[in-house]
XYZ file of C-alpha atoms in Angstrom:
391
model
C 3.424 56.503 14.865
C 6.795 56.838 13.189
C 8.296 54.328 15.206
C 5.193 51.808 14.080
C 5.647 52.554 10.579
C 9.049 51.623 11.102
C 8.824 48.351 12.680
C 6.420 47.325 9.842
C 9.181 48.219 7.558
C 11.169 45.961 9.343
C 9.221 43.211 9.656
C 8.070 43.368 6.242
C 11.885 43.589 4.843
C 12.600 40.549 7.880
C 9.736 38.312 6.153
C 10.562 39.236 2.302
C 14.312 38.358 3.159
C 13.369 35.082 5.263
C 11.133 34.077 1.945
C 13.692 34.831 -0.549
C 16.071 33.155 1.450
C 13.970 29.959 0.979
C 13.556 29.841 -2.197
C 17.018 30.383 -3.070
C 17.786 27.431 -0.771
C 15.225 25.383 -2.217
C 16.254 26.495 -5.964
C 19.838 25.718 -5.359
C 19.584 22.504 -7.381
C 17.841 24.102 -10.090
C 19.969 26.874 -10.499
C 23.583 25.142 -10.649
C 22.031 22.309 -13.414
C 20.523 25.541 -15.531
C 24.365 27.445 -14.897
C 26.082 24.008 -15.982
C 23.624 23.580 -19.060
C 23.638 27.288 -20.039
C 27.810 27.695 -20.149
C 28.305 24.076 -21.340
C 26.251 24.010 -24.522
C 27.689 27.384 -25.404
C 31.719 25.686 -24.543
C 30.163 23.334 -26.723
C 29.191 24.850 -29.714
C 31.659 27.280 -29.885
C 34.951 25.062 -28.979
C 33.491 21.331 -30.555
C 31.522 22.632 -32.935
C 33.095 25.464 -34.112
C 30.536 28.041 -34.169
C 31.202 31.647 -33.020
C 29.107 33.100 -29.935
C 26.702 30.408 -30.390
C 24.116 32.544 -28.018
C 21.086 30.228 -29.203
C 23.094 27.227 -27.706
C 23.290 28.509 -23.708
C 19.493 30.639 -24.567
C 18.032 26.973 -25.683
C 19.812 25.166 -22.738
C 18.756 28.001 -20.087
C 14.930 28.240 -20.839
C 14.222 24.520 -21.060
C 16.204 24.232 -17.593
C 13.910 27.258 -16.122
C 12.381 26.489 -12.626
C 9.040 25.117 -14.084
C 10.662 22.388 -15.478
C 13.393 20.575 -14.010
C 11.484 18.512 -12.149
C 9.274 16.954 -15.116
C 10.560 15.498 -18.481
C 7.946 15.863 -20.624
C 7.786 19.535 -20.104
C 11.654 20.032 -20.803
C 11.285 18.351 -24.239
C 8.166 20.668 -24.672
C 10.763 23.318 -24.039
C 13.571 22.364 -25.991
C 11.081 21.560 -28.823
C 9.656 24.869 -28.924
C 12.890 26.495 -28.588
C 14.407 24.409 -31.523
C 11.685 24.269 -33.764
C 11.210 27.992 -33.191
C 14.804 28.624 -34.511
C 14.618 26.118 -37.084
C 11.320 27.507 -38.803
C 13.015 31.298 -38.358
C 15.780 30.274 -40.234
C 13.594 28.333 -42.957
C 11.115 31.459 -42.956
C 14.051 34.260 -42.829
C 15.463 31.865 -46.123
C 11.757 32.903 -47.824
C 10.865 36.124 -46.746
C 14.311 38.368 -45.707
C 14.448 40.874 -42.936
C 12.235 43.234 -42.146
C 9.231 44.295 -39.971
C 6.435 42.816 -42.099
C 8.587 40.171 -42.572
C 9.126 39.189 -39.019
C 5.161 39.974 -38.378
C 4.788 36.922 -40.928
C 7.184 34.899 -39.154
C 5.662 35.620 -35.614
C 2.151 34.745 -37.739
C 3.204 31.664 -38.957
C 5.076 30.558 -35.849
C 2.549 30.465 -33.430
C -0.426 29.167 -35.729
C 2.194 26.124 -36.425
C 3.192 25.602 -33.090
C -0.596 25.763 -31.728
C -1.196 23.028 -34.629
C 1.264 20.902 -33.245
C 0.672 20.747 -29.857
C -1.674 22.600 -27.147
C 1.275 23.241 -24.408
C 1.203 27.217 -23.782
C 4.734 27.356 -23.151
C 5.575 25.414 -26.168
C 3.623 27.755 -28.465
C 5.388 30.790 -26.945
C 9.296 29.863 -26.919
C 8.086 28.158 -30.827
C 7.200 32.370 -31.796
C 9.526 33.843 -29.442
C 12.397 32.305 -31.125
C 11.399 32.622 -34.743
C 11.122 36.406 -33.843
C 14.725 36.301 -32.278
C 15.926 34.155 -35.459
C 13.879 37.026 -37.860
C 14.853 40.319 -35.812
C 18.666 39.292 -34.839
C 21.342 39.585 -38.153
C 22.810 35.731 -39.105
C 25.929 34.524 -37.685
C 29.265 33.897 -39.906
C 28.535 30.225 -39.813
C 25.192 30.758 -42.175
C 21.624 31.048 -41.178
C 21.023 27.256 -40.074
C 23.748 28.033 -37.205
C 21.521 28.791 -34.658
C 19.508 25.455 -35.710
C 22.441 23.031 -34.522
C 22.632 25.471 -31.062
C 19.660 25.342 -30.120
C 19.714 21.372 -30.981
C 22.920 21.040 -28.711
C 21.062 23.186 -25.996
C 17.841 21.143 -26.035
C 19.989 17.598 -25.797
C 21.809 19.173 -23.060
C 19.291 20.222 -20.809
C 17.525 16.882 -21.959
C 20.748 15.189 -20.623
C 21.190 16.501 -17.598
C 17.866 16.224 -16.258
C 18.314 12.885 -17.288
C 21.470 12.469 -15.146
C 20.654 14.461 -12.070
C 20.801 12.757 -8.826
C 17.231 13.123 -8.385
C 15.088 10.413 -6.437
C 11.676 10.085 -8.342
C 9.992 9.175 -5.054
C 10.524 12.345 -3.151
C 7.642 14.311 -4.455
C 5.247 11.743 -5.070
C 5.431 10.623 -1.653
C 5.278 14.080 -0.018
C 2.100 14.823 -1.879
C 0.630 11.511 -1.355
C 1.170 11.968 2.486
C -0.385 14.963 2.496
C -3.200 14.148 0.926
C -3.502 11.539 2.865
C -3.457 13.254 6.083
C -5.742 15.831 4.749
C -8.499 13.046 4.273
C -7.884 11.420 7.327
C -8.211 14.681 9.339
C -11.564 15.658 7.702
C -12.918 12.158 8.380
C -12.030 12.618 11.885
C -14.072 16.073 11.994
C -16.891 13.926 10.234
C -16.710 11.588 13.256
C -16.900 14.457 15.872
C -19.482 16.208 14.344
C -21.760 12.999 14.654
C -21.102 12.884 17.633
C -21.533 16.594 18.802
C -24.592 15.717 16.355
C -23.317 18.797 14.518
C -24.418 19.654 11.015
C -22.432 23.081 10.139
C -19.308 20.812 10.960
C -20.221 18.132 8.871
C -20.816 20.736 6.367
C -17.502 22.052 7.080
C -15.718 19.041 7.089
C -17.138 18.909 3.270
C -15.465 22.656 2.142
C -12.097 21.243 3.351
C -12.459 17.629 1.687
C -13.451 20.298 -1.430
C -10.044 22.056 -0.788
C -7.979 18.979 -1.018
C -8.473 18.936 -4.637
C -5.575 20.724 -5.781
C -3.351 18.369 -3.659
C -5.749 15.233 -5.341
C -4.288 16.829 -9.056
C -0.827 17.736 -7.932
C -0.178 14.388 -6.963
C -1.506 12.593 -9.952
C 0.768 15.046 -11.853
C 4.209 14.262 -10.129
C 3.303 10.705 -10.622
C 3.117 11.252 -14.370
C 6.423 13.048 -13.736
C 8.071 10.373 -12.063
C 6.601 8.004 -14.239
C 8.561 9.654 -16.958
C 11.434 9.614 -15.114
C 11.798 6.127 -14.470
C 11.381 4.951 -18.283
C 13.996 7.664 -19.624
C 16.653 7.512 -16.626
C 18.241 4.630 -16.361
C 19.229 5.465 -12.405
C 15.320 5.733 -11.531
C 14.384 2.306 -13.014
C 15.068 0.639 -9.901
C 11.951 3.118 -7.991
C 9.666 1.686 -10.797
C 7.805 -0.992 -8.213
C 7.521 2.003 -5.681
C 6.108 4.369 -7.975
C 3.540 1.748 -8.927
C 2.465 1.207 -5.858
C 2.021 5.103 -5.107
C -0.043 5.327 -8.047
C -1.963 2.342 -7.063
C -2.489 4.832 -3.516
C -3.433 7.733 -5.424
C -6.075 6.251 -7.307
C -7.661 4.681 -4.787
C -7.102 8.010 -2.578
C -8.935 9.705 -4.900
C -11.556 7.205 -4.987
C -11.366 7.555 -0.977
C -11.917 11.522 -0.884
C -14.943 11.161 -3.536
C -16.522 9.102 -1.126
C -16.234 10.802 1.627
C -17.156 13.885 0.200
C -20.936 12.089 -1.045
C -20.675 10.724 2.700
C -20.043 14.680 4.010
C -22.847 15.572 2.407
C -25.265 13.259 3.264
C -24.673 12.945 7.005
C -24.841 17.125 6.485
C -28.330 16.822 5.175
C -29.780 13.794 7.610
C -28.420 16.006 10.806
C -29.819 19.305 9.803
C -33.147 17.212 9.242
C -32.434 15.853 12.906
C -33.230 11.885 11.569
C -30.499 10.143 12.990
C -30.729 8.209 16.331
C -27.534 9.086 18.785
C -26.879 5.297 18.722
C -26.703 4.896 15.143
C -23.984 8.357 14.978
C -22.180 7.279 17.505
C -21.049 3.909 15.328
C -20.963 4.979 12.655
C -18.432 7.661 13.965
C -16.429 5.134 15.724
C -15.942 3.456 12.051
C -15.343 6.621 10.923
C -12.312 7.019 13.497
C -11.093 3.582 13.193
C -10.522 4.732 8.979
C -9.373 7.290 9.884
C -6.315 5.896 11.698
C -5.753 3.628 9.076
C -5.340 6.031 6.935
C -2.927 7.992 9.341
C -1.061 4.737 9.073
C -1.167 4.653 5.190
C 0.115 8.585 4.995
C 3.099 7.260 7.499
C 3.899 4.386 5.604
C 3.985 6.612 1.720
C 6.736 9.340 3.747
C 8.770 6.702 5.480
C 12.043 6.037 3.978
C 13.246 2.852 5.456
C 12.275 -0.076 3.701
C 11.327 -2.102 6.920
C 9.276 0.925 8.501
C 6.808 1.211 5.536
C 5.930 -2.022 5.168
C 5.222 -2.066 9.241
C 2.910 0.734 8.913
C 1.024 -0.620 5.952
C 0.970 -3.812 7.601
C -0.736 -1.962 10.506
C -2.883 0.144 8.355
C -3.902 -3.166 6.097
C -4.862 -4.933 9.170
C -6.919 -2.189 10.880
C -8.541 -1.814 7.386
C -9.841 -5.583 7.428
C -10.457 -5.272 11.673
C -12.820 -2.188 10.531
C -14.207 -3.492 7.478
C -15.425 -6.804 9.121
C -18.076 -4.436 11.004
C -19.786 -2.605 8.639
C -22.842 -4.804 8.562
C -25.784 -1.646 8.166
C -28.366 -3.731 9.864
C -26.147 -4.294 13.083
C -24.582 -0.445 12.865
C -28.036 1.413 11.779
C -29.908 -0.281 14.583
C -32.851 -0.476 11.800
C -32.503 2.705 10.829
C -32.850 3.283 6.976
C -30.838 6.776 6.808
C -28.332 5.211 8.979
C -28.127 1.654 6.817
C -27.718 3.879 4.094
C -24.741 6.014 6.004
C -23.256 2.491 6.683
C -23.595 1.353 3.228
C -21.425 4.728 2.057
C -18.844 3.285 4.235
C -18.489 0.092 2.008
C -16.505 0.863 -0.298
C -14.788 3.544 0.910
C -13.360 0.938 3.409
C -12.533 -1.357 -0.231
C -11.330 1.719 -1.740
C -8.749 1.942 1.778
C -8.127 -2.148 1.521
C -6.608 -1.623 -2.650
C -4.651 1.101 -1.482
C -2.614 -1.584 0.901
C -2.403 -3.847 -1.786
C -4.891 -5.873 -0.989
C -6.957 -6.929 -4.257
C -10.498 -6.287 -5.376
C -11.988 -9.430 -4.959
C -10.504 -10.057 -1.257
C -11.277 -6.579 -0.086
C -14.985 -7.502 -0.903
C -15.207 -10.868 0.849
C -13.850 -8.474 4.433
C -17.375 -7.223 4.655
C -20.233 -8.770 5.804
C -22.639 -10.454 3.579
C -25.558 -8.208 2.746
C -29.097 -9.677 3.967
C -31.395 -9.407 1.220
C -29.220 -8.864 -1.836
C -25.843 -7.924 -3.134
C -24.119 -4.357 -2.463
C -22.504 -2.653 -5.132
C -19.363 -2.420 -3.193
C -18.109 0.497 -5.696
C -18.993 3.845 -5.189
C -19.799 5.820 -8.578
C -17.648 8.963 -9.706
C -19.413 11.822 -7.876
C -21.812 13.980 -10.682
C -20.458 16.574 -9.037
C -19.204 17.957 -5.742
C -21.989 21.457 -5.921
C -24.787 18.958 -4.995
């Protein structure tokens, strides 16, 4: 018994050292830029500047290079803002008011209702009161009150600066993400497909909870878009990424156009099979279409994670032409053999199959004209926004 407890122990001290390892690896970046901010503003302000121990300077510099938020811009500035303006309203408040408990209880009060009036960021309300408390609570350098103002300004344009100037390529996140999103929706449309053809409602069902769990990944990615967005108007090094970036946001959009309708498609080929309504002919194609997307979609995620130049446009040549191969088919009178529930299954597949075609590159108005005419009236080759994904 002893000698299990023990191996737990060590495999529990193996796996916490294996894990910390990683993220120190992975932080390595993150933690030289916040050392070179930190030390450098203070050189700054005490050696250009003049200003002795000019702690506010390598404080202001170290929290807005924290490991939240060297990867994104906007929350930097949010950062540095709240850290200046926090020191800045201190000093102007300590000016009014003097030392003192009740005094810094004002200050604190004051702080965070102006900082929650000026923006809604969390973090930026919290370093805006935590450093007016610091500025309240700490006694005034030599150099005067207003001191600690210019610091924190040189630490905020520091860290500001260098996350500017890092050697950081926008694309790298984005395109992870995007990939694996991608693969995550081409994998549950392949479980779709099998479970048509096992004729297999609870994994149809299923296939729906993990096109529900790709949310997350749907968000994240939007998000290090906006990051990278930011990146390439402030750094001038990234502006040469911007045509990249705008075609992964063109993907994005339309991937998240592509996992709402597959989700409404989840559902209803759920419901139809537990009713036992669709003919084995009718699942059968409308499975192998499901496949076929499926792979083209594969393709897409290869083509957003591959690196050369002449490699990505291959794949999303392939996936672009597998797209229009597969799109070309979807006529629901041929596919549903007549059936109504299996037109309508068909019909789902529409635009999801436009939705794939604009994430190529290929425009609106030519994705369209890929699928067969409709008999009897004109489709509405745009799927709505889901009401909601409890239905």
């Amino acid at each position: 018994m002893k000698q299990t407890r023990w191996q737990q122990v060590r495999s529990l001290a193996k796996a916490r050292w294996r894990a910390g390892t990683q993220r120190v690896r992975v932080s390595l970046p993150k933690i030289v830029l916040a050392t070179v901010g930190s030390v450098f503003s203070y050189w700054f302000a005490e050696h250009v500047l003049g200003h002795p121990g000019p702690l506010f300077a390598a404080t202001s510099a170290l929290i807005s290079l924290n490991f939240a938020s060297t990867s994104h811009v906007r929350r930097t500035v949010e950062v540095a803002l709240g850290c200046t303006l926090g020191i800045v309203v201190g000093d102007l408040l300590l000016n009014v008011f003097g030392h003192g408990l009740w005094q810094a209880a004002a200050v604190v009060f004051i702080s965070l209702a102006l900082s929650r009036f000026l923006d809604s960021g969390v973090v930026f309300s919290m370093q805006f009161g935590l450093q007016s408390l610091l500025v309240v609570l700490l006694p005034a350098p030599p150099g005067g009150p207003f001191t600690r103002s210019i610091d924190a300004v040189v630490g905020g344009v520091v860290a500001l600066i260098l996350i500017l100037a890092w050697p950081r390529d926008p694309r790298r996140v984005p395109a992870t993400d995007l990939a694996k999103l991608l693969r995550a929706l081409s994998s549950a449309m392949r479980d779709l497909a099998s479970a048509l053809v096992r004729d297999d409602a609870p994994a149809a069902w299923h296939a729906l909870v993990l096109l529900r769990g790709t949310q997350p990944l749907v968000e994240k990615a939007a998000r290090e878009l906006t990051s990278a967005e930011e990146m390439i108007r402030l750094s001038p090094a990234g502006r040469r990424h911007r045509g990249e970036i705008q075609r992964f946001r063109r993907v994005q959009r339309q991937a998240d156009l592509a996992v709402r309708n597959v989700r409404a498609l989840c559902r209803r080929t759920a419901s139809l099979m537990s009713h036992h309504v669709l003919e084995a002919g009718a699942r059968e194609d409308v499975a192998q279409a499901l496949e076929e997307l499926a792979d083209a979609v594969g393709l897409l995620a290869g083509s957003v994670g591959e690196t050369s130049a002449g490699a990505r446009d291959s794949l999303r040549a392939a996936a672009r032409d597998r797209l229009i191969a597969v799109a070309a088919t979807l006529d629901p009178v041929r596919l549903g053999g007549g059936d109504p529930q299996a037109m309508g299954l068909v019909m789902t597949l529409r635009p999801l199959s436009v939705d794939l075609l604009e994430a190529v590159g290929v425009p609106h108005e030519s994705a369209v004209a890929y699928l067969p005419r409709l008999r009897g009236g004109e489709a509405r080759e745009r799927v709505e926004e889901e009401p909601s994904d409890e239905e």
